[in-house]
Coordinates of N, CA and C in Angstrom, one line a residue:
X1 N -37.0 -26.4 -75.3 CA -35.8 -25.7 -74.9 C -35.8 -24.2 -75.2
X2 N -36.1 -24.0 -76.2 CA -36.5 -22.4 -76.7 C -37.1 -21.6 -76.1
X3 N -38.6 -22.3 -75.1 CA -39.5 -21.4 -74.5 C -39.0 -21.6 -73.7
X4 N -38.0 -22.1 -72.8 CA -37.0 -22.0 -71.6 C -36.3 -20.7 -71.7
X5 N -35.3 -21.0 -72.7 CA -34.5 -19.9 -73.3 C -35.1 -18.7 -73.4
X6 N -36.4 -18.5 -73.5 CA -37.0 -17.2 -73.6 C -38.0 -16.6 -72.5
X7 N -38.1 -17.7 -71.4 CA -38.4 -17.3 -70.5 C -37.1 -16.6 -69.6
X8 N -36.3 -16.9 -69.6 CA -34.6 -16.8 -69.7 C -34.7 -15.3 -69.7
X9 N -34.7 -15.1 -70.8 CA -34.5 -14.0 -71.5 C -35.4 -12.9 -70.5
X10 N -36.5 -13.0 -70.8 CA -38.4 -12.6 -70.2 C -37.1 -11.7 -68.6
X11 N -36.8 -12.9 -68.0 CA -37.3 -12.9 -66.7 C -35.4 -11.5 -66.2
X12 N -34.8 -12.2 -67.3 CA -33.4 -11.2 -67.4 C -33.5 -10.2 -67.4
X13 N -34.6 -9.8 -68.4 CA -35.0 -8.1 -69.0 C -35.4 -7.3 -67.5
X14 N -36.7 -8.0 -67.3 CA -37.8 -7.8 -65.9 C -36.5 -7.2 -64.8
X15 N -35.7 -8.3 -64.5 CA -34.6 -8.1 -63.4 C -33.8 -6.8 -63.7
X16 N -33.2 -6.9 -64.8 CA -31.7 -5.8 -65.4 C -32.5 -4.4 -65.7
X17 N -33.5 -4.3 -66.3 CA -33.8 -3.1 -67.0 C -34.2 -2.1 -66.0
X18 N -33.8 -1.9 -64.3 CA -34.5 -0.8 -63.7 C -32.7 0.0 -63.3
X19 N -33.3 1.3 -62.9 CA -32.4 2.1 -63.0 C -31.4 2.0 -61.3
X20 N -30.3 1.3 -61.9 CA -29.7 1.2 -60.5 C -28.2 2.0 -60.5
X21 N -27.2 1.1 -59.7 CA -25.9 1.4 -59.9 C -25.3 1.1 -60.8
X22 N -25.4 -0.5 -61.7 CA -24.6 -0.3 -62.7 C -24.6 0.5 -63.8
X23 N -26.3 0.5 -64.4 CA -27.1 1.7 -65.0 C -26.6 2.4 -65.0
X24 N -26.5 2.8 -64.2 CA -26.4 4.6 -63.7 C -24.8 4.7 -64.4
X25 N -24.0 3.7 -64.1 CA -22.4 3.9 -64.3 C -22.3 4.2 -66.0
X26 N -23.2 2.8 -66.1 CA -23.1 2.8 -68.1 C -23.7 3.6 -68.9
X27 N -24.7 4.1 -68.1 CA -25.2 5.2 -68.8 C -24.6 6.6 -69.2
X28 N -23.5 6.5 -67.4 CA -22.9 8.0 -67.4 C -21.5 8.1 -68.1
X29 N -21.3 6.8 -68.2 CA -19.3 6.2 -68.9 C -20.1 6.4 -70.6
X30 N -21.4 6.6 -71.1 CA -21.8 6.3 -72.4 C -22.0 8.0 -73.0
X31 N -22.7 8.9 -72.2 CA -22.3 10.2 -72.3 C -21.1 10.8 -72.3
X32 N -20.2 10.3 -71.6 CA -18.9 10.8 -71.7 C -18.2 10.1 -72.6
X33 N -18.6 9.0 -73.2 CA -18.2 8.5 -74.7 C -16.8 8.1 -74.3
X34 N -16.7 7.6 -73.3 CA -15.6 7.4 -72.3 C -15.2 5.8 -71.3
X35 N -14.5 5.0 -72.7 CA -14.5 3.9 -72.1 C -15.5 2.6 -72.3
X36 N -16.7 3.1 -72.8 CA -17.7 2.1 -72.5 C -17.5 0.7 -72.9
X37 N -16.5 0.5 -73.7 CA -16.3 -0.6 -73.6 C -16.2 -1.9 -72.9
X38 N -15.0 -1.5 -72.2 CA -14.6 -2.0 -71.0 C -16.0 -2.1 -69.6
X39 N -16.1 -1.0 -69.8 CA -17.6 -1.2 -68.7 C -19.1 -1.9 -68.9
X40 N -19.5 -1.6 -70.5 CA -20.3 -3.1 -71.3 C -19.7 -4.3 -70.8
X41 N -18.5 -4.6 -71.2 CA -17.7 -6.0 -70.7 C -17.9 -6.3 -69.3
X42 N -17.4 -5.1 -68.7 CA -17.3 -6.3 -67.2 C -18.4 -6.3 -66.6
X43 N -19.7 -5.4 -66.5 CA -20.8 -5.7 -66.3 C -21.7 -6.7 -66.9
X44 N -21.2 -7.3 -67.9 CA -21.9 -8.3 -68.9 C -21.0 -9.3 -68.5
X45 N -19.9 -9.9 -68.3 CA -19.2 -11.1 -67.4 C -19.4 -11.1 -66.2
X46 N -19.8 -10.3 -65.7 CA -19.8 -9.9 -64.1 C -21.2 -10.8 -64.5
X47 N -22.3 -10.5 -64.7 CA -23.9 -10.9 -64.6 C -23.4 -12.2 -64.9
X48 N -22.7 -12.5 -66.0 CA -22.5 -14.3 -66.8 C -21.8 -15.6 -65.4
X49 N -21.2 -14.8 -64.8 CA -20.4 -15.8 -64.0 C -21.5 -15.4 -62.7
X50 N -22.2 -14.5 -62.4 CA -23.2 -15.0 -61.2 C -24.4 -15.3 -61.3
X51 N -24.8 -15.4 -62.8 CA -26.0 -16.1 -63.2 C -25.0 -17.6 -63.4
X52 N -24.2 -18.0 -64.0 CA -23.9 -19.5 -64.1 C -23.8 -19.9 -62.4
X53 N -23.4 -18.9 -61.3 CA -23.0 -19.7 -59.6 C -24.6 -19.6 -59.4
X54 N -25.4 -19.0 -59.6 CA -26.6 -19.2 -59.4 C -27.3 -20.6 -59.6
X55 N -27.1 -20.8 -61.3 CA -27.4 -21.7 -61.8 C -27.3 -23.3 -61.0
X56 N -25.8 -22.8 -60.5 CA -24.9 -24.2 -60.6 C -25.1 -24.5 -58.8
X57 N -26.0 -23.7 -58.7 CA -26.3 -24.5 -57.2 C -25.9 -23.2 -56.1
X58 N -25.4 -22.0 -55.9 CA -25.3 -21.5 -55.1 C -26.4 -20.7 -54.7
X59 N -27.4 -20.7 -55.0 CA -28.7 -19.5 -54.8 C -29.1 -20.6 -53.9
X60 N -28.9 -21.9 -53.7 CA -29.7 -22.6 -53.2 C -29.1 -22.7 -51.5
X61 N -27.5 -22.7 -52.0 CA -26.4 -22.6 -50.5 C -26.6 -21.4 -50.0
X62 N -26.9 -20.2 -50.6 CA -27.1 -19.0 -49.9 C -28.5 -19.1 -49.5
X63 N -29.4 -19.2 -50.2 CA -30.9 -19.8 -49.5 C -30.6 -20.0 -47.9
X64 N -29.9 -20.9 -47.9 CA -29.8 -22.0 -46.4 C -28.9 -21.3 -45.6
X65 N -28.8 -20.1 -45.6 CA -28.2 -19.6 -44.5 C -28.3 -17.9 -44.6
X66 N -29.5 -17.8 -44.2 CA -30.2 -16.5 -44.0 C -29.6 -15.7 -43.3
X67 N -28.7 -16.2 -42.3 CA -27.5 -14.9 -41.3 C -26.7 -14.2 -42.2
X68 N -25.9 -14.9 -43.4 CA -25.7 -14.2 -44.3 C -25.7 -13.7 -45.1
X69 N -27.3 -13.7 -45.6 CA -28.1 -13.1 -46.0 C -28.6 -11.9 -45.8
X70 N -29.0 -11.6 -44.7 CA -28.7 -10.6 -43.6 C -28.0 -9.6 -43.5
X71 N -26.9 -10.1 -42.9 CA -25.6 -9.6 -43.4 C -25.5 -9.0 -44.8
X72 N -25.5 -9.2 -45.8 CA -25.2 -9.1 -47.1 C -26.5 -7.7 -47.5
X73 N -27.7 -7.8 -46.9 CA -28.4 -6.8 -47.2 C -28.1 -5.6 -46.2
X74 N -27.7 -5.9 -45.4 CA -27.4 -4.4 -44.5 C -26.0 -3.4 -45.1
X75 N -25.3 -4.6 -45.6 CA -24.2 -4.2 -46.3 C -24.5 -3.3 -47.1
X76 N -25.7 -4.2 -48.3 CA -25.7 -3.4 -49.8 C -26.7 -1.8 -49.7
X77 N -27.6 -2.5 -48.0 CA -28.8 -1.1 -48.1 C -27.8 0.0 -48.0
X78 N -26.3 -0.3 -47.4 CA -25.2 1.1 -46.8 C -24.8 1.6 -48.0
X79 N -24.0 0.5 -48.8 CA -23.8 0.7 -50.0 C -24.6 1.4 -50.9
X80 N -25.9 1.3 -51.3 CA -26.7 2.0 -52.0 C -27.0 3.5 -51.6
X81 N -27.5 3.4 -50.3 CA -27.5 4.8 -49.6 C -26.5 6.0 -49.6
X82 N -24.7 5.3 -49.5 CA -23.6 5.7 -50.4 C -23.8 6.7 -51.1
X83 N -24.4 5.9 -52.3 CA -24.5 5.8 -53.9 C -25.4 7.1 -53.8
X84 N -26.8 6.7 -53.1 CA -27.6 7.4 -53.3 C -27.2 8.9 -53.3
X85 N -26.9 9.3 -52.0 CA -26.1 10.6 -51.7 C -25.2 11.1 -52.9
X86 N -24.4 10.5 -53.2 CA -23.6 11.0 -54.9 C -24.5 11.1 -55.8
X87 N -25.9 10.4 -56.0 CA -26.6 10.9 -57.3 C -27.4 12.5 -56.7
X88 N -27.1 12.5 -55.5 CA -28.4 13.9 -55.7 C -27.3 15.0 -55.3
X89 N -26.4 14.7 -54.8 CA -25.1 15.7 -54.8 C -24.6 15.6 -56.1
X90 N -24.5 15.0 -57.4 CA -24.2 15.3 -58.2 C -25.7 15.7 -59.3
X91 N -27.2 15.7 -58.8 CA -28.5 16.4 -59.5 C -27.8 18.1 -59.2
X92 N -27.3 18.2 -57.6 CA -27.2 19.7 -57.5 C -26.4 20.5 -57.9
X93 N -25.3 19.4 -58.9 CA -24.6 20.5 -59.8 C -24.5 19.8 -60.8
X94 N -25.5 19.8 -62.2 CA -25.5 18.9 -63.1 C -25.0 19.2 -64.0
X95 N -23.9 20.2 -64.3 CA -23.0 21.0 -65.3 C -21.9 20.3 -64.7
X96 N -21.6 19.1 -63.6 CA -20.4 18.7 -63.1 C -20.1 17.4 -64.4
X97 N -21.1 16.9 -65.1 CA -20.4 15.9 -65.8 C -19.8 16.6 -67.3
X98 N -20.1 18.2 -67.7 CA -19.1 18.2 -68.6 C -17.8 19.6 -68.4
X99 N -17.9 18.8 -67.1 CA -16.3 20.1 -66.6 C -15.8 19.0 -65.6
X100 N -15.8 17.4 -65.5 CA -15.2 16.6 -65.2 C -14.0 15.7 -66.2
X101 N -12.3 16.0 -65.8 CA -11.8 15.9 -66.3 C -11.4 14.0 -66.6
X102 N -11.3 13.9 -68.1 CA -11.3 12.6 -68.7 C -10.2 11.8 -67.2
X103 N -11.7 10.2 -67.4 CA -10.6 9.7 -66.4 C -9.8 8.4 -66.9
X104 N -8.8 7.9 -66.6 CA -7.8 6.7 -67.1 C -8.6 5.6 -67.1
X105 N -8.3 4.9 -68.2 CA -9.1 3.5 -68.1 C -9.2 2.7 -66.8
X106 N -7.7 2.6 -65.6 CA -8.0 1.9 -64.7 C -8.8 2.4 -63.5
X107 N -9.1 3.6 -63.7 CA -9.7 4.7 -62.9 C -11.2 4.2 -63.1
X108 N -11.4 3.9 -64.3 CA -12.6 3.2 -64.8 C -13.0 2.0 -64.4
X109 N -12.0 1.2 -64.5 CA -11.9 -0.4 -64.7 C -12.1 -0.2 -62.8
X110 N -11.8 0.1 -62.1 CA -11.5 -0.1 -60.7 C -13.2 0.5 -60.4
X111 N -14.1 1.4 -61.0 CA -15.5 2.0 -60.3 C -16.2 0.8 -61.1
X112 N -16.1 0.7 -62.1 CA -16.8 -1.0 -62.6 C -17.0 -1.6 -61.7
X113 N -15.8 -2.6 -61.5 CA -15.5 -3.5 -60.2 C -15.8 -3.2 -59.6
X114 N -16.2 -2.3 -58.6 CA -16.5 -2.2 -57.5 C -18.2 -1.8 -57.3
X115 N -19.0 -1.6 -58.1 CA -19.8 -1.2 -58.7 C -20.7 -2.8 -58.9
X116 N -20.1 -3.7 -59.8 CA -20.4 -4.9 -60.1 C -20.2 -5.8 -58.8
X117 N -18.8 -6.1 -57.9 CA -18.8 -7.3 -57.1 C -19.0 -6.4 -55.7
X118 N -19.1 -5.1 -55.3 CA -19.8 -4.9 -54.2 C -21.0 -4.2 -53.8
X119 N -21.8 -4.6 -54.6 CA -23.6 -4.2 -54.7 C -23.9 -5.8 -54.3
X120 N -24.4 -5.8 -53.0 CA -25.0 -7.0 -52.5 C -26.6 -6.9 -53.5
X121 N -27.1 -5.9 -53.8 CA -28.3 -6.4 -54.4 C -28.2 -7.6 -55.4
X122 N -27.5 -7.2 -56.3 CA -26.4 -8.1 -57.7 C -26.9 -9.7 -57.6
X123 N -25.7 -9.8 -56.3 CA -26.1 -11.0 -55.6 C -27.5 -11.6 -55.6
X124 N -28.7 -10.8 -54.9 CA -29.5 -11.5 -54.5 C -30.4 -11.4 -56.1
X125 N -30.1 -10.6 -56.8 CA -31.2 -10.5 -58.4 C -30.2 -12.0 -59.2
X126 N -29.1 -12.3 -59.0 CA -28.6 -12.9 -60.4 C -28.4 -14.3 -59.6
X127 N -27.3 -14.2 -58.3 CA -27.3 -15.8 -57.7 C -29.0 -15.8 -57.1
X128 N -29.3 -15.7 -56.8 CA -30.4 -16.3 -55.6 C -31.9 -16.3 -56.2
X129 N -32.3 -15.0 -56.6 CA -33.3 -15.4 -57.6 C -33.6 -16.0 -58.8
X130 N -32.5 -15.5 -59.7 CA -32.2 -16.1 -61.2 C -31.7 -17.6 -61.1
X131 N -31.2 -17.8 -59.6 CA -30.5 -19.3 -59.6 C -31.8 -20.0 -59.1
X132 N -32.9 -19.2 -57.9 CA -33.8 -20.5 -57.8 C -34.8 -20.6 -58.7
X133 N -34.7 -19.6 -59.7 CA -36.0 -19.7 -61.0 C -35.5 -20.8 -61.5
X134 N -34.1 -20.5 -61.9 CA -33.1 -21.6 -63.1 C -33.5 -23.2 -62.5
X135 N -33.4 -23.3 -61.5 CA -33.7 -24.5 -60.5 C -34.9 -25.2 -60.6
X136 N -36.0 -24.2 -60.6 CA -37.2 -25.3 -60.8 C -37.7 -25.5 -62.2
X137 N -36.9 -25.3 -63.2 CA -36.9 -25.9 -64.9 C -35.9 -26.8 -65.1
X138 N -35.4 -27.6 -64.0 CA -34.8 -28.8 -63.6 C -33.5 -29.1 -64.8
X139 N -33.8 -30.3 -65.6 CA -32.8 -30.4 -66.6 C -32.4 -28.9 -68.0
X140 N -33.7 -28.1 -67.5 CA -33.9 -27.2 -68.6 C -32.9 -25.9 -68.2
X141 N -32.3 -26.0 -66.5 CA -32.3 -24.8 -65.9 C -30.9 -24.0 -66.8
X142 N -30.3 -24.3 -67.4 CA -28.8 -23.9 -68.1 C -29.5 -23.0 -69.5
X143 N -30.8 -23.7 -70.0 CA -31.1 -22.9 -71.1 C -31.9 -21.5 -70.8
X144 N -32.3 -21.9 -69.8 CA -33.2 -20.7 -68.8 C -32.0 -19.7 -68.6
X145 N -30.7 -19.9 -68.2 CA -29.6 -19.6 -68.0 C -29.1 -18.3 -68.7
X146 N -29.0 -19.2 -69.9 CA -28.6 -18.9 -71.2 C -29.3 -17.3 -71.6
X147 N -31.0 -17.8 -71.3 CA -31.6 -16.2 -71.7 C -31.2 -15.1 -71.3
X148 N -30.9 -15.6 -69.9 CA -30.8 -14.1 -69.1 C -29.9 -14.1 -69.3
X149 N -28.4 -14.3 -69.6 CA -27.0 -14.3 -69.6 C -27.1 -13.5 -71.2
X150 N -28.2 -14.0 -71.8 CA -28.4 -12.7 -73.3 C -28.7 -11.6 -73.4
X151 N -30.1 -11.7 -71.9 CA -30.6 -10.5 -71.8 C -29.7 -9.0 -71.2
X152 N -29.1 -10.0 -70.4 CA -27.8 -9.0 -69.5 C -27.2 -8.4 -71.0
X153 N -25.9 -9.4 -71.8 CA -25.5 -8.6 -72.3 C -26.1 -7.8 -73.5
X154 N -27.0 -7.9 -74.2 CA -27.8 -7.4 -74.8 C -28.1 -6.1 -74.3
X155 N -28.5 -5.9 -73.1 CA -28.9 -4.5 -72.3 C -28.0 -3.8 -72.2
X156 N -26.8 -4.5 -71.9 CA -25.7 -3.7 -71.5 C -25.2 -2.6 -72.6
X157 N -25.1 -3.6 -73.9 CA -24.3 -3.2 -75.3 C -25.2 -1.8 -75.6
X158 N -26.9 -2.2 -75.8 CA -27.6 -0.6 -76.3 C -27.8 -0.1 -75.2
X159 N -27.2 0.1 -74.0 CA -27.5 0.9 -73.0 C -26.1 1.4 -72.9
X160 N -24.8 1.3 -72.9 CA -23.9 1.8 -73.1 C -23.5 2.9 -74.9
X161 N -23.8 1.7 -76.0 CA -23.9 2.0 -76.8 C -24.7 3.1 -77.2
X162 N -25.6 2.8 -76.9 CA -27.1 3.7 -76.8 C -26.7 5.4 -76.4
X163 N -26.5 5.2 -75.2 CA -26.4 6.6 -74.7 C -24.8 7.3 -75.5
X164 N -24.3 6.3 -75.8 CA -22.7 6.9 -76.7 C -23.5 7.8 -77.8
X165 N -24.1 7.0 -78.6 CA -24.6 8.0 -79.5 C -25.9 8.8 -79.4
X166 N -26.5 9.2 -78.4 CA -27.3 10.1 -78.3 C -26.7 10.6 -76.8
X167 N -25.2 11.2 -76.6 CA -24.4 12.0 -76.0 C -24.9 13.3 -75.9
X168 N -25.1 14.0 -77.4 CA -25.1 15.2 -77.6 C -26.4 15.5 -77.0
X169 N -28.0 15.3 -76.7 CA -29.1 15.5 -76.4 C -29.2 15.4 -75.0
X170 N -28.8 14.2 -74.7 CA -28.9 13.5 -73.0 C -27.7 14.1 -72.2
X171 N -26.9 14.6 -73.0 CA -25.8 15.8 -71.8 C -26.4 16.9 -71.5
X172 N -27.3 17.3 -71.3 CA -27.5 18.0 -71.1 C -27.8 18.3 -69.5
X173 N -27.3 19.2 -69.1 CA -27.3 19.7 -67.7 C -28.9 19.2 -67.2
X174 N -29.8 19.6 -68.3 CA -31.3 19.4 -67.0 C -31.8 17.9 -67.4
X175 N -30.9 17.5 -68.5 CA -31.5 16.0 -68.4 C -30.6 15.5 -67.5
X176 N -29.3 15.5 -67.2 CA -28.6 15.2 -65.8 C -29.0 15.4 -65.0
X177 N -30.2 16.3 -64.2 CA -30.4 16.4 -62.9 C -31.2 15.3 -62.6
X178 N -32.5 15.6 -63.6 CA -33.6 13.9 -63.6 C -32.8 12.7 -63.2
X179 N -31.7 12.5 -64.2 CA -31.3 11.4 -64.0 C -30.9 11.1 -62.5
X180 N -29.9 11.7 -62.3 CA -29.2 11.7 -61.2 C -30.4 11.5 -59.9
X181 N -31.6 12.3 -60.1 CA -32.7 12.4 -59.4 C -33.4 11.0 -59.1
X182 N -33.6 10.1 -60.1 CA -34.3 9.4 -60.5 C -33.3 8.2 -59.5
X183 N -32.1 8.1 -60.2 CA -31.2 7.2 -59.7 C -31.1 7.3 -58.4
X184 N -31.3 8.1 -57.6 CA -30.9 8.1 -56.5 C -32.5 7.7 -55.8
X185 N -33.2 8.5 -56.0 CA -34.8 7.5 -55.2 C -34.8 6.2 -55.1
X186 N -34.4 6.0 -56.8 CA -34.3 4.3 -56.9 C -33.6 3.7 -56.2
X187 N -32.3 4.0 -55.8 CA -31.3 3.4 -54.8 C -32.2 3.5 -53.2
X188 N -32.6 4.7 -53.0 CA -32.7 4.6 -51.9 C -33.8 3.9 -51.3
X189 N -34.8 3.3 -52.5 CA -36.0 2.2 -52.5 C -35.7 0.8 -52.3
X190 N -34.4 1.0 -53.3 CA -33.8 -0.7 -52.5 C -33.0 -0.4 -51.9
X191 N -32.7 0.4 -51.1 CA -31.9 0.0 -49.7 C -33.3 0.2 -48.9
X192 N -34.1 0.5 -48.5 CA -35.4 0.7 -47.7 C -35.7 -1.2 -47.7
X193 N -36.0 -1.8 -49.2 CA -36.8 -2.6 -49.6 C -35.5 -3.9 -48.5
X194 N -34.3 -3.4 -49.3 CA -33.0 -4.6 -48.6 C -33.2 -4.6 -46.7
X195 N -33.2 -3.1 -46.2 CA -33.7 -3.3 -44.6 C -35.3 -3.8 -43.9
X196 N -36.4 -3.5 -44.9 CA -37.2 -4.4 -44.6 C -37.3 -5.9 -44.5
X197 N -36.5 -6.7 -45.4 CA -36.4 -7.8 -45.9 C -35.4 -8.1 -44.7
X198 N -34.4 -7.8 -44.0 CA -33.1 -7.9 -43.6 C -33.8 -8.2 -42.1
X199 N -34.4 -7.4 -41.8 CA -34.9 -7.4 -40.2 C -33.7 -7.3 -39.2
X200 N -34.3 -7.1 -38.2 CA -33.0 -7.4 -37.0 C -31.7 -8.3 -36.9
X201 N -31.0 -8.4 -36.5 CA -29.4 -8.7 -36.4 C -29.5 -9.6 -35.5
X202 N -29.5 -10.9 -35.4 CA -29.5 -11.9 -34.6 C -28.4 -11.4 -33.4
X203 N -29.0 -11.3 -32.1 CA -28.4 -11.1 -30.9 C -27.8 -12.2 -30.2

């Protein structure tokens, strides 16, 4: 059960630890020393309840119907591409994150959520792959579960936490542009990678 649990874990890290949208949010809510709480949380429930619909059999119902699958990647590659455009519009003025004025927790709580339940990638890393890994460790697949449901929040806590306290070094205008730089290639790799995989639109 343990080496389940830590394959769990293994395979959680592998998935969570590249630099995407939520990343990018908890990183930037962690420099602004601004909220992070709330955004550790719902990114870390958000992963818990679509790693358990994974678990619990839906990676397998989404499996079996590839139209909306489809669908769901043309969505997120728009989505990401979005995104992408805001990280390199915000690399070209990277003095914009400390002359942006503090924003209200719901102001927060509402780019979370939307951030977490409408990134079709989400979906396909936590229900569909994490759910058909969890699947073929049969009676074991809940503890396999369990890892990544650790690994998520575990990453979230010193990646929000993390960057709270090393604010003062990482605000820095030319380490904002990298980032912002970085984050946006990366989006724009998975939305490339989401329209290859996606193919044409059933006529």
């Amino acid at each position: 059960m343990f080496s389940t649990w830590v394959t769990g874990l293994l395979t959680g890290f592998s998935l969570i630890v590249v630099i995407g949208v939520q990343n990018g949010l908890v990183l930037r809510q962690g420099l602004r020393r601004e909220h992070v709480g709330i955004v550790v949380a719902v990114c870390a429930l958000g992963d818990l309840v679509l790693i358990s619909a994974g678990t619990a059999g839906m990676g397998a119902v989404a499996g079996a119907h590839p139209g909306a699958l489809r669908v769901l990647s043309w969505v997120g590659a728009a989505y990401l591409l979005w995104c992408a455009i805001g990280s390199f519009r915000a690399a070209a003025r990277p003095g914009a994150l400390e002359l942006e004025a503090p924003r209200s927790r719901s102001s927060v709580l509402g780019t979370v959520l939307a951030v977490t339940w409408l990134n079709p990638h989400v979906y396909l890393d936590t229900v569909v792959m994490l759910g058909s890994i969890a699947a073929s460790h049969g009676g074991l697949r809940w503890w396999f579960a369990a890892g990544a449901m650790t690994a998520s929040l575990v990453w979230f806590v010193v990646l929000g936490l993390g960057a709270r306290a090393l604010s003062g070094p990482l605000g820095r205008p030319s380490v904002w542009r990298v980032v912002d730089v970085v984050i946006g290639l990366v989006m724009l790799a998975v939305a490339a990678s989401l329209l290859l995989h996606a193919g044409p639109t059933a006529g």
